[in-house]
Coordinates of C-alpha atoms and ligand atoms in Angstrom, one line a residue:
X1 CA -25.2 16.4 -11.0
X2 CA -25.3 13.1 -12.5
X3 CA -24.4 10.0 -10.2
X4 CA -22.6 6.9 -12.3
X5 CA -22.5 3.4 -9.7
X6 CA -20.5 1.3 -10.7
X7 CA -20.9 -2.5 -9.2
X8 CA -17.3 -2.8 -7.6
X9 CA -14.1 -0.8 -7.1
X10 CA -12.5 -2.8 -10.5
X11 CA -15.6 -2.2 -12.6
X12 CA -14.0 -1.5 -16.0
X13 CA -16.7 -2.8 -17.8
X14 CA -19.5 -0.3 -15.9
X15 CA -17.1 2.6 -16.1
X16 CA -16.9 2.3 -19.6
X17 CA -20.6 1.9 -20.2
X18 CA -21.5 4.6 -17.6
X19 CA -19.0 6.9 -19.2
X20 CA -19.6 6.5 -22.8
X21 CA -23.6 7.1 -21.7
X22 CA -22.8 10.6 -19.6
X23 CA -20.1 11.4 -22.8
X24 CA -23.1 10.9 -25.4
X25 CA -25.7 13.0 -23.1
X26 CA -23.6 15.7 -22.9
X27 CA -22.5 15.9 -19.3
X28 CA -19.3 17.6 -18.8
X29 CA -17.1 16.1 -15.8
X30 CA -17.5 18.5 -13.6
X31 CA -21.5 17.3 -13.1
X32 CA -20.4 13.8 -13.1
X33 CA -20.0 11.9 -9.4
X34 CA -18.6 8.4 -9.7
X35 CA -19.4 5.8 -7.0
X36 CA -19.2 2.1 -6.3
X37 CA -22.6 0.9 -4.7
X38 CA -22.3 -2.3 -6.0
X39 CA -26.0 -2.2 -6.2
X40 CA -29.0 -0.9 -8.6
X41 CA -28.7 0.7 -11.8
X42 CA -25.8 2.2 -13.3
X43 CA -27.1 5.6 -12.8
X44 CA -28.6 7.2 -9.7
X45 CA -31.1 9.5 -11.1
X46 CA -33.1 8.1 -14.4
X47 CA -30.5 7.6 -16.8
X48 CA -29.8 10.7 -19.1
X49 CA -31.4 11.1 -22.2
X50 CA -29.1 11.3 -24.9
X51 CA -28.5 14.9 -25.7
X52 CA -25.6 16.1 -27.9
X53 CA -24.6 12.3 -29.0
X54 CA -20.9 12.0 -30.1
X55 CA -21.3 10.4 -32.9
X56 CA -18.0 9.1 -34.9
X57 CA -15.9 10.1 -31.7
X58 CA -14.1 6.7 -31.2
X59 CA -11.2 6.6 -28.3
X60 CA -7.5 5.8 -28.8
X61 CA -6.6 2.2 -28.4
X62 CA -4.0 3.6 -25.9
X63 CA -6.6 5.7 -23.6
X64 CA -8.5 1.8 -22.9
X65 CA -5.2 0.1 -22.1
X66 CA -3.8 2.9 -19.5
X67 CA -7.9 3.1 -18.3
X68 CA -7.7 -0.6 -17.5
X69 CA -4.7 0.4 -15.6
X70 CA -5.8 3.2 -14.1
X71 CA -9.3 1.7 -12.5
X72 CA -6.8 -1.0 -10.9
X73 CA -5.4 2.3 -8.6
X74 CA -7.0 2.6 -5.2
X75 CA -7.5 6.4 -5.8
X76 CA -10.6 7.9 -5.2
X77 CA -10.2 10.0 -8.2
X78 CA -9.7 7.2 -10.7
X79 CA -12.7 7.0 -12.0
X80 CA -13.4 11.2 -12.5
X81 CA -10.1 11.7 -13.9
X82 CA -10.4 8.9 -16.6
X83 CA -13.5 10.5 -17.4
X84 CA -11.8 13.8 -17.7
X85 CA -9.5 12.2 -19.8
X86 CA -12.1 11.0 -22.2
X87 CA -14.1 14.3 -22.1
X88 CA -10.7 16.1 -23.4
X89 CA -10.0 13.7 -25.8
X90 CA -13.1 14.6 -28.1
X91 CA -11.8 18.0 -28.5
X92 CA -7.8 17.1 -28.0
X93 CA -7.2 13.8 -30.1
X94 CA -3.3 13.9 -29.0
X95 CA -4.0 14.3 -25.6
X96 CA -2.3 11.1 -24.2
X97 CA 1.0 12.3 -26.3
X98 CA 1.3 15.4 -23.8
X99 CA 3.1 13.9 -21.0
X100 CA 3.6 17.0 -19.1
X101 CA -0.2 17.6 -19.1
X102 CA -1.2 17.3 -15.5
X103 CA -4.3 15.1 -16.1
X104 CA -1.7 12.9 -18.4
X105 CA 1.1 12.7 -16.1
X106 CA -1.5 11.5 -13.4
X107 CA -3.0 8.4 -15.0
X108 CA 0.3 7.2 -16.2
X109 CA 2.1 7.5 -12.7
X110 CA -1.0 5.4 -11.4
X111 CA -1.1 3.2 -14.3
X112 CA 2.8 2.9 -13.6
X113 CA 1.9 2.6 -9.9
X114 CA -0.4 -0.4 -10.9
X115 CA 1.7 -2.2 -12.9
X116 CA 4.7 -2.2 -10.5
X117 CA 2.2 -3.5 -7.7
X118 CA 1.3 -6.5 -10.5
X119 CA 4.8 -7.1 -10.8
X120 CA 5.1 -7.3 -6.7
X121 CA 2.4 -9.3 -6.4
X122 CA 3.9 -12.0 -9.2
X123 CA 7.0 -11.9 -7.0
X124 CA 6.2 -12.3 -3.8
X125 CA 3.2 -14.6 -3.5
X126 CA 4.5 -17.8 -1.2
X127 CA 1.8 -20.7 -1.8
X128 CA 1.9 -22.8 1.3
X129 CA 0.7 -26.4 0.9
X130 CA -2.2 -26.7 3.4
X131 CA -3.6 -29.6 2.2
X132 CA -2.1 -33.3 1.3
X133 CA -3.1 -36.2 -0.6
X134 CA -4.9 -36.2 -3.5
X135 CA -6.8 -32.6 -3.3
X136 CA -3.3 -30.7 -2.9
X137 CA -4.4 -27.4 -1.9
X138 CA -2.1 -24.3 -1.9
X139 CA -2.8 -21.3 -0.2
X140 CA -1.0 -17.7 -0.3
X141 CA -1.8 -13.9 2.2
X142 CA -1.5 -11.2 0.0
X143 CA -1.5 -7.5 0.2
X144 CA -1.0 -5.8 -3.2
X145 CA -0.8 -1.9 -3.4
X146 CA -3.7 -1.4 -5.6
X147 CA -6.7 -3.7 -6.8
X148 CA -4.6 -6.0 -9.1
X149 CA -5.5 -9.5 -8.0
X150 CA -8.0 -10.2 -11.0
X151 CA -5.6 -9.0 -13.4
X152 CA -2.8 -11.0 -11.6
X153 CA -4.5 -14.0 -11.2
X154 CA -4.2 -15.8 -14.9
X155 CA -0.5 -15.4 -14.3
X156 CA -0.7 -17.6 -11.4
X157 CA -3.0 -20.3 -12.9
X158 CA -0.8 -20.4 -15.9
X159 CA 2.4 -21.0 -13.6
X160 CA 0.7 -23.1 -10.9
X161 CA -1.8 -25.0 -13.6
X162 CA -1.4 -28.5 -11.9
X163 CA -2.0 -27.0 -8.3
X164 CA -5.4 -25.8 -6.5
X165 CA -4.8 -22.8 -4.6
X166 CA -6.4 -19.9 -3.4
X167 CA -4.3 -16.4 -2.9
X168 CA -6.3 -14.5 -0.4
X169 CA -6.1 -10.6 -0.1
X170 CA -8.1 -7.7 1.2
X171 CA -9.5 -6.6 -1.9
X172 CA -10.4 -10.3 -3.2
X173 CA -9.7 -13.9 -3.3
X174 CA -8.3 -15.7 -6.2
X175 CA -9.1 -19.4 -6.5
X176 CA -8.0 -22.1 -8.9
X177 CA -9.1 -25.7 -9.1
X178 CA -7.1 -26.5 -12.1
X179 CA -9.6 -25.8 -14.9
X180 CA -11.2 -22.6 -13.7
X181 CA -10.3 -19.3 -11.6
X182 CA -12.9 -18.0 -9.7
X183 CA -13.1 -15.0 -7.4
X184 CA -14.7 -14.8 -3.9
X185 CA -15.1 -11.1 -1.8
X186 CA -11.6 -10.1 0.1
X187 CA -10.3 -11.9 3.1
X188 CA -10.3 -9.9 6.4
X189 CA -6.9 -7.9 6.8
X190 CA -7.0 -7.7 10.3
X191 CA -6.7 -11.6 10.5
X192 CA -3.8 -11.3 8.3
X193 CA -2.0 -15.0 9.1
X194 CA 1.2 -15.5 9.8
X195 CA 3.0 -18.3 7.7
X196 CA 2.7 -20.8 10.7
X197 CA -0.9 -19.5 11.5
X198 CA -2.3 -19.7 7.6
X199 CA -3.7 -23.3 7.9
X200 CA -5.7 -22.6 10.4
X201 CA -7.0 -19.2 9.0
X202 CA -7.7 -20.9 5.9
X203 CA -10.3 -23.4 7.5
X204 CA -12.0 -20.2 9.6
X205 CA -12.0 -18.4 6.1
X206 CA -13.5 -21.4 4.4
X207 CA -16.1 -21.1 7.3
X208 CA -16.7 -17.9 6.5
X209 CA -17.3 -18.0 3.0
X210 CA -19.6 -21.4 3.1
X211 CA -22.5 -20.0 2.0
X212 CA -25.2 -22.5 4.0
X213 CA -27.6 -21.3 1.5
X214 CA -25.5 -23.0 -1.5
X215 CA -25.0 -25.8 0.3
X216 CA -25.8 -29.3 -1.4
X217 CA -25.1 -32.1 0.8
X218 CA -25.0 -35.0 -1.8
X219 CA -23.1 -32.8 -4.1
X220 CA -20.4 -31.1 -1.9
X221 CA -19.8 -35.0 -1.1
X222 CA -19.1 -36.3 -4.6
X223 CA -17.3 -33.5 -5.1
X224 CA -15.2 -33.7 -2.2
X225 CA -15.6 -37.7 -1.2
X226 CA -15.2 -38.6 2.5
X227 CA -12.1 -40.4 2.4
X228 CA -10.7 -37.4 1.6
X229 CA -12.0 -35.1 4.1
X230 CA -9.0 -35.7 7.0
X231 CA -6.9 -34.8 4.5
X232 CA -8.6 -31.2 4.2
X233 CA -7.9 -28.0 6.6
X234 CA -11.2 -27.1 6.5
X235 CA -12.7 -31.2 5.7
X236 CA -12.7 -31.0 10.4
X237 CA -15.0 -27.7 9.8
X238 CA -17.8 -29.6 7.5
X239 CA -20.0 -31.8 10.0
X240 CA -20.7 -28.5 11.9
X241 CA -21.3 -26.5 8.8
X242 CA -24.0 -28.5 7.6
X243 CA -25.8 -28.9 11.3
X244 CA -25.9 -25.3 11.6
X245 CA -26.5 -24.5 7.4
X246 CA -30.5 -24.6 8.4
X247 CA -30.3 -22.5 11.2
X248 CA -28.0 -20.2 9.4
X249 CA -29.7 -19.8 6.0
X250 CA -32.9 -18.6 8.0
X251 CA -31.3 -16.2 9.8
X252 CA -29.4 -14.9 6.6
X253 CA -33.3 -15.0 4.8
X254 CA -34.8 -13.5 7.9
X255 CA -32.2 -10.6 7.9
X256 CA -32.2 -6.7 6.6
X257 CA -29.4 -6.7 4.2
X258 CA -26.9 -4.1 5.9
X259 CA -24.4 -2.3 4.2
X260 CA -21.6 -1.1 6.5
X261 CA -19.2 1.7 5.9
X262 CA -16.1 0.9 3.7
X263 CA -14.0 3.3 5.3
X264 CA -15.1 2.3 8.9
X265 CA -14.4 -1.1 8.5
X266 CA -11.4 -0.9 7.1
X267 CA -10.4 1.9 9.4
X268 CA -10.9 -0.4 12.2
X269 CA -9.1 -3.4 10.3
X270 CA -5.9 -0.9 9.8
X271 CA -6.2 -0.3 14.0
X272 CA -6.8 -3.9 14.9
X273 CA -3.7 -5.0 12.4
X274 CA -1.6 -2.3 13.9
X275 CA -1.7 -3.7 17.0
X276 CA -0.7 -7.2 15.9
X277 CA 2.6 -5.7 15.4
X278 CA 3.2 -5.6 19.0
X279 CA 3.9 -9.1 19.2
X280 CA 7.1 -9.2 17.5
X281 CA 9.3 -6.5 17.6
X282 CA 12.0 -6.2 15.0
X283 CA 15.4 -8.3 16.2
X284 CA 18.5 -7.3 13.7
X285 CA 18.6 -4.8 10.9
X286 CA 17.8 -7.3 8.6
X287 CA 14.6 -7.9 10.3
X288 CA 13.9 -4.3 10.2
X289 CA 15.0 -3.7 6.4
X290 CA 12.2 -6.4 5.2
X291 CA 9.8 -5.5 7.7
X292 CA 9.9 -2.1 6.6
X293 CA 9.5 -3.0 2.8
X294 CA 6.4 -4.6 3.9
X295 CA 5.0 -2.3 7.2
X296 CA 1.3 -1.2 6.3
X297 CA 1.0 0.7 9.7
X298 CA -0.1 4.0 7.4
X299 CA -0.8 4.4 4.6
X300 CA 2.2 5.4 2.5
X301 CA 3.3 2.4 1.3
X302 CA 0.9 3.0 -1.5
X303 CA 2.4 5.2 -3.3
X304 CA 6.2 5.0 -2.5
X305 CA 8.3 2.5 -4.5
X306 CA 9.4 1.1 -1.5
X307 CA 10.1 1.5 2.1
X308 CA 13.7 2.9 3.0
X309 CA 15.2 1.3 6.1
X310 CA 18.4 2.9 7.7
X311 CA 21.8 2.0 6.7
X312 CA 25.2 1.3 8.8
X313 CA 26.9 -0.5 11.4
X314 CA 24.9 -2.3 13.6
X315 CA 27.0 -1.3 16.4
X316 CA 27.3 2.6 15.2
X317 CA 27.7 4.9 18.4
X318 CA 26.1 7.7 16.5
X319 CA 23.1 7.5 14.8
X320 CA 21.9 10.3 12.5
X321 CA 17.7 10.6 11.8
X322 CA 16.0 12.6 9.1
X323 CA 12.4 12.8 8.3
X324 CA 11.6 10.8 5.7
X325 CA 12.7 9.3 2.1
X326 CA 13.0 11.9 -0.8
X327 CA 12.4 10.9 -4.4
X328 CA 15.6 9.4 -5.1
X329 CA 15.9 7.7 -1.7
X330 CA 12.4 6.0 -2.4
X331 CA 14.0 5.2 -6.0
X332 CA 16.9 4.0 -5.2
X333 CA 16.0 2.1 -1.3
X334 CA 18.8 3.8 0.6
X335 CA 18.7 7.2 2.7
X336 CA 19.9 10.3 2.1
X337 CA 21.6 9.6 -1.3
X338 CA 19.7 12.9 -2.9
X339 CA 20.7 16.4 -2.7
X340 CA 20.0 16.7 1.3
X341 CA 22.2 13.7 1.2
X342 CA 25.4 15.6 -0.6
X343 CA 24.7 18.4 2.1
X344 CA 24.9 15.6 5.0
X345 CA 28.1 14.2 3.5
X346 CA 29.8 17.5 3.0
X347 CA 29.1 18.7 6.7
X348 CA 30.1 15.2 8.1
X349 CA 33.2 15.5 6.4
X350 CA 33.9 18.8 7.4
X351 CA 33.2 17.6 11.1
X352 CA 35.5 14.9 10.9
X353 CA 32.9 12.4 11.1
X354 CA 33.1 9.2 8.9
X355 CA 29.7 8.6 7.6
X356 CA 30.5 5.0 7.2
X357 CA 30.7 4.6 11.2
X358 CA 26.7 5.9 11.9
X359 CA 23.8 4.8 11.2
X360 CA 22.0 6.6 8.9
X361 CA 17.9 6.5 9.4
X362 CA 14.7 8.3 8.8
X363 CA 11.7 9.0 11.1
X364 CA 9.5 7.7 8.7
X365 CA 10.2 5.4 6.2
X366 CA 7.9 5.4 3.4
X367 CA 8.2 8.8 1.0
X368 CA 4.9 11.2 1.3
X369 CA 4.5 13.4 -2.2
X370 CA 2.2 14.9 -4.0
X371 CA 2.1 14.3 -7.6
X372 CA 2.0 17.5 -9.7
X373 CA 2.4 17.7 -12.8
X374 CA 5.3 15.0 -13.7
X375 CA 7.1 15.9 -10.4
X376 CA 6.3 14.1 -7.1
X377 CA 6.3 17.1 -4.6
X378 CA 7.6 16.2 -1.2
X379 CA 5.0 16.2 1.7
X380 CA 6.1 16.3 5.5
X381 CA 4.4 13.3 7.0
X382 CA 1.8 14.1 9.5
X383 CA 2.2 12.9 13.1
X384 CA 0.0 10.0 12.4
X385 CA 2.5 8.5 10.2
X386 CA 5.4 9.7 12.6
X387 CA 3.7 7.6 15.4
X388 CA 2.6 4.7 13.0
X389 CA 6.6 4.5 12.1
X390 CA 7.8 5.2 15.3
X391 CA 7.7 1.7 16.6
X392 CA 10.5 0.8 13.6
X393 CA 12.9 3.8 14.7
X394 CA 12.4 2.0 18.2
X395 CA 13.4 -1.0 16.7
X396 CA 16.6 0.1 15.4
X397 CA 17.3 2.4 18.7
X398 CA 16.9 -0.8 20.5
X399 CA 19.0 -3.0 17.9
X400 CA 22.4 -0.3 17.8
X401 CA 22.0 1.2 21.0
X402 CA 24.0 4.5 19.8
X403 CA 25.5 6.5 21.9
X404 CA 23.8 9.6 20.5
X405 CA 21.5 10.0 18.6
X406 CA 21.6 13.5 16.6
X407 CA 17.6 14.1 15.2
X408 CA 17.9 16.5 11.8
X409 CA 15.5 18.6 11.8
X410 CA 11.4 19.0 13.6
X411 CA 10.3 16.0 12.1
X412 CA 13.1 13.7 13.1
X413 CA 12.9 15.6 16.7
X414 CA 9.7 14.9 17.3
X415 CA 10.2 11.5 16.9
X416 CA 13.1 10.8 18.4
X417 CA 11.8 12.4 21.6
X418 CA 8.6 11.6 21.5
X419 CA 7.2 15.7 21.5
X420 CA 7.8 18.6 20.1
X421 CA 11.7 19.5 20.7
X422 CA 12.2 23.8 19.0
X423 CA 15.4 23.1 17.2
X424 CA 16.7 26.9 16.8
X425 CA 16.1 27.2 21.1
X426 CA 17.8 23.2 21.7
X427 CA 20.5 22.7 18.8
X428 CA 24.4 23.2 20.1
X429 CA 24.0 21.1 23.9
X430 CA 23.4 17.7 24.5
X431 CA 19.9 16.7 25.5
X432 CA 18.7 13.5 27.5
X433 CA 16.8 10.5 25.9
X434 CA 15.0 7.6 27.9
X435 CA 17.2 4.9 26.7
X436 CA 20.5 6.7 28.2
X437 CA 21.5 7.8 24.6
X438 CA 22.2 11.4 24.5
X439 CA 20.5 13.2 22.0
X440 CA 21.4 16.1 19.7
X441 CA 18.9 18.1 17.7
X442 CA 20.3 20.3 14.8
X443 CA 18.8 21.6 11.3
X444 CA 17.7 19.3 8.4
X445 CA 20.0 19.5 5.5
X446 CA 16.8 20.3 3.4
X447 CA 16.3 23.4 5.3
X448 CA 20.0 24.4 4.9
X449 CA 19.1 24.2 0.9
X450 CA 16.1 26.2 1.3
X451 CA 17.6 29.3 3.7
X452 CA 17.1 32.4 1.1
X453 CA 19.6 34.4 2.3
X454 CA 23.3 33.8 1.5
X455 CA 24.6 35.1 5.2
X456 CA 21.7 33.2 6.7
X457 CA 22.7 30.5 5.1
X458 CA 26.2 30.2 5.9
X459 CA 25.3 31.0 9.5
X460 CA 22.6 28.0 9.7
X461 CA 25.4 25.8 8.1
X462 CA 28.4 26.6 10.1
X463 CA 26.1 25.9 13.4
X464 CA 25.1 22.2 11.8
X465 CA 28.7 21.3 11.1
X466 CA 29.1 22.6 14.6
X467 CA 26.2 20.4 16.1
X468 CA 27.7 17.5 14.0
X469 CA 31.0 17.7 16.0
X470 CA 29.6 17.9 19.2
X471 CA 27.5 14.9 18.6
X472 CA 30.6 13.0 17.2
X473 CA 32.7 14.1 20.4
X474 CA 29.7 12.9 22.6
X475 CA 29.8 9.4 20.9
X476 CA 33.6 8.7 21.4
Ligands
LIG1 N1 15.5 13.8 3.5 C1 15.4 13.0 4.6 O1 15.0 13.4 5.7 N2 15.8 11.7 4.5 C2 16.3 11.2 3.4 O2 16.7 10.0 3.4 C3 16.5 12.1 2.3 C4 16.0 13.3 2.4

């Protein structure tokens, strides 16, 4: 096994070196384990000697511009599949041209995946002016899908040229001064500010990032001259700084340099920011259809195009739940439009129930699939993501206040109920809900697709169109 560091999780520059070195040596992907230490030598182990060197092997213009992409994805597997990629192209020049090829499909649906989280980020970044006079200074909260705030930031010093600002994110932080960008580690995620609360998270962020060890008095006061100071968030912060810099830069010295767990820390950043959502619960639809767009409670917002909200009158007595987006719900931002959708419509017309009287809404809200091949393969959601979305079906439960709430299919059940709720032993009678709805469980229109058998089928549909009327009787 050969072990390739690479200095950060957008190291394009180390992947490519590390990968043309384990190419040249011979060492096939398989024996290749790609990490980001940030730290030491490119390669774990003495570097390899060159063995079977590739000479006059050169790589398609097109494999470096999707592999740029690619290393942007927050996938684990970036790094080993673009070295797959490479390995196959020696022996497969046309690779790239075989879009069905699995390896192919996956680094263009991330390098897609990429791109549409660059084109996010250049729309909805809000600079907030949090500093008058002279030394304007702008500053933005971002969270972008994937790693693309180096690749994302010319774009803002080109369009905000005559501004400073800083865009802060998770990953990294962005800053221009209008002459140069430069980049500082990312901005804590569990301290995500609110647009009143940014100002003063900018000054404990500047706090944070004041490195006493850099610090030149005389300097930092030419740059930044007194007079201006009160006009500065973080100009209130300075005085202390610089009493506590020699304190501080012995302690730093003095210190074992610790290296703590990625996945911990950000585990525990994911918890703590989940339970800032507590504070405000959503108050209209509206509220919830942006919110939803933007919920990072799990982790699915990654990969779906975008989160699906429900649709319909605010006032709806009956409210219909499924499980989650499909493909052309995430696509399109509206549920049940696909083919479990035409199976919904049909049955609610053949109940007598006009779909444009319910609400229409998902237990989860974000689509989970599996990409295979050029498909993306449908994945039930696990209960973590049930409970994560939970609190936004509680939301719109509290904002229409059906009558009945009908829950299509295991998935939907569980969360609408809060536990497991059988739906073969509980469809066909009403069943109680906390909130003095009644609630209805029946099949999901999916499964009514799926059913092999003809007479089986017929049998499972007839008892859905059944369950459908009783729910629409319950809510008159
Ligand atoms: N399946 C669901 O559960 N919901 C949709 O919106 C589409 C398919």
């Amino acid at each position: 096994m050969r072990v390739a560091r690479l200095d950060s999780e957008t190291d394009f520059a180390g992947w490519r070196s590390a990968a043309r070195t384990l190419r040249d040596a011979g060492v096939a992907p398989e024996a290749a384990v790609w990490t980001v230490s940030g730290e030491g030598d490119l390669f774990g182990e003495p570097p390899p000697t060159p063995g079977v060197a590739q000479h006059g092997f050169t790589v398609p213009k097109g494999f470096m511009d999707l592999a740029e992409r690619v290393i942007l994805h927050r996938s684990e597997q970036r790094f080993a599949l673009l070295y797959r990629l490479l390995w196959r192209l020696q022996a497969e020049p046309n690779l790239l041209r075989i879009v069905s090829d699995p390896d192919v499909a996956r680094a263009r649906d991330m390098a897609s995946n990429v791109n549409r989280a660059a084109h996010k980020m250049k729309a909805f970044v809000r600079l907030r002016l949090v500093a008058e006079g002279p030394e304007e200074t702008y500053v933005a909260w971002f969270e972008p899908a994937h790693r693309v705030v180096e690749a994302t930031a010319p774009f803002f010093a080109r369009r905000y040229a005559n501004m400073n600002w800083s865009i802060l994110t998770p990953d990294a932080c962005a800053h221009w001064d209008r002459q140069s960008l430069s980049f500082t580690p990312g901005a804590d995620p569990a301290e995500a500010p609110t647009e009143d609360a940014l100002e003063d998270y900018w000054r404990t962020y500047y706090a944070s990032i004041f490195n006493p060890a850099r610090l030149k008095v005389d300097a930092m006061q030419k740059e930044m001259p007194k007079r201006y100071w009160r006009n500065l968030p973080e100009a209130s912060l300075i005085p202390a700084l610089i009493a506590a810099a020699e304190t501080r830069t012995s302690a730093m010295v003095a210190e074992p340099p610790s290296e703590p767990n990625r996945r911990v820390v950000r585990q525990a950043q994911r918890l703590s920011r989940d339970g800032s959502f507590e504070e405000g619960a959503p108050s209209s639809l509206e509220e919830v259809t942006a919110g939803v767009d933007f919920c990072r409670r799990c982790d699915l917002w990654r990969d779906a195009t975008q989160g699906v909200a429900g649709e319909g009158p605010a006032k709806a007595r009956l409210m219909l739940v499924g499980e989650q987006p499909g493909d052309q719900e995430d696509l399109a931002g509206h549920p049940f439009i696909g083919p479990a959708g035409k199976v919904l419509d049909w049955a609610l017309a053949e109940a007598g129930v006009p779909r444009a009287e319910t609400y229409v809404t998902n237990a989860v809200k974000h689509f989970r699939h599996e990409l295979r091949g050029k498909r993306r393969i449908h994945q039930n959601p696990t209960t973590r993501h049930v409970e994560a979305c939970r609190w936004w079906l509680d939301g719109e439960r509290r904002i229409v206040r059906p009558r009945v709430i009908v829950a299509l299919g295991g998935t939907a059940a569980q969360a609408v109920f809060g536990k497991a709720v059988p739906i073969a032993a509980n469809r066909g009678k009403p069943l109680a809900l906390s909130d003095r709805a009644q609630g209805v469980v029946t099949y999901h229109p999916s499964y009514l697709l799926r059913v092999p058998d003809a007479a089986e089928k017929a049998r499972a549909y007839a008892a859905f169109v059944e369950d459908l009327k009783l729910a629409w009787a319950l809510a008159a």
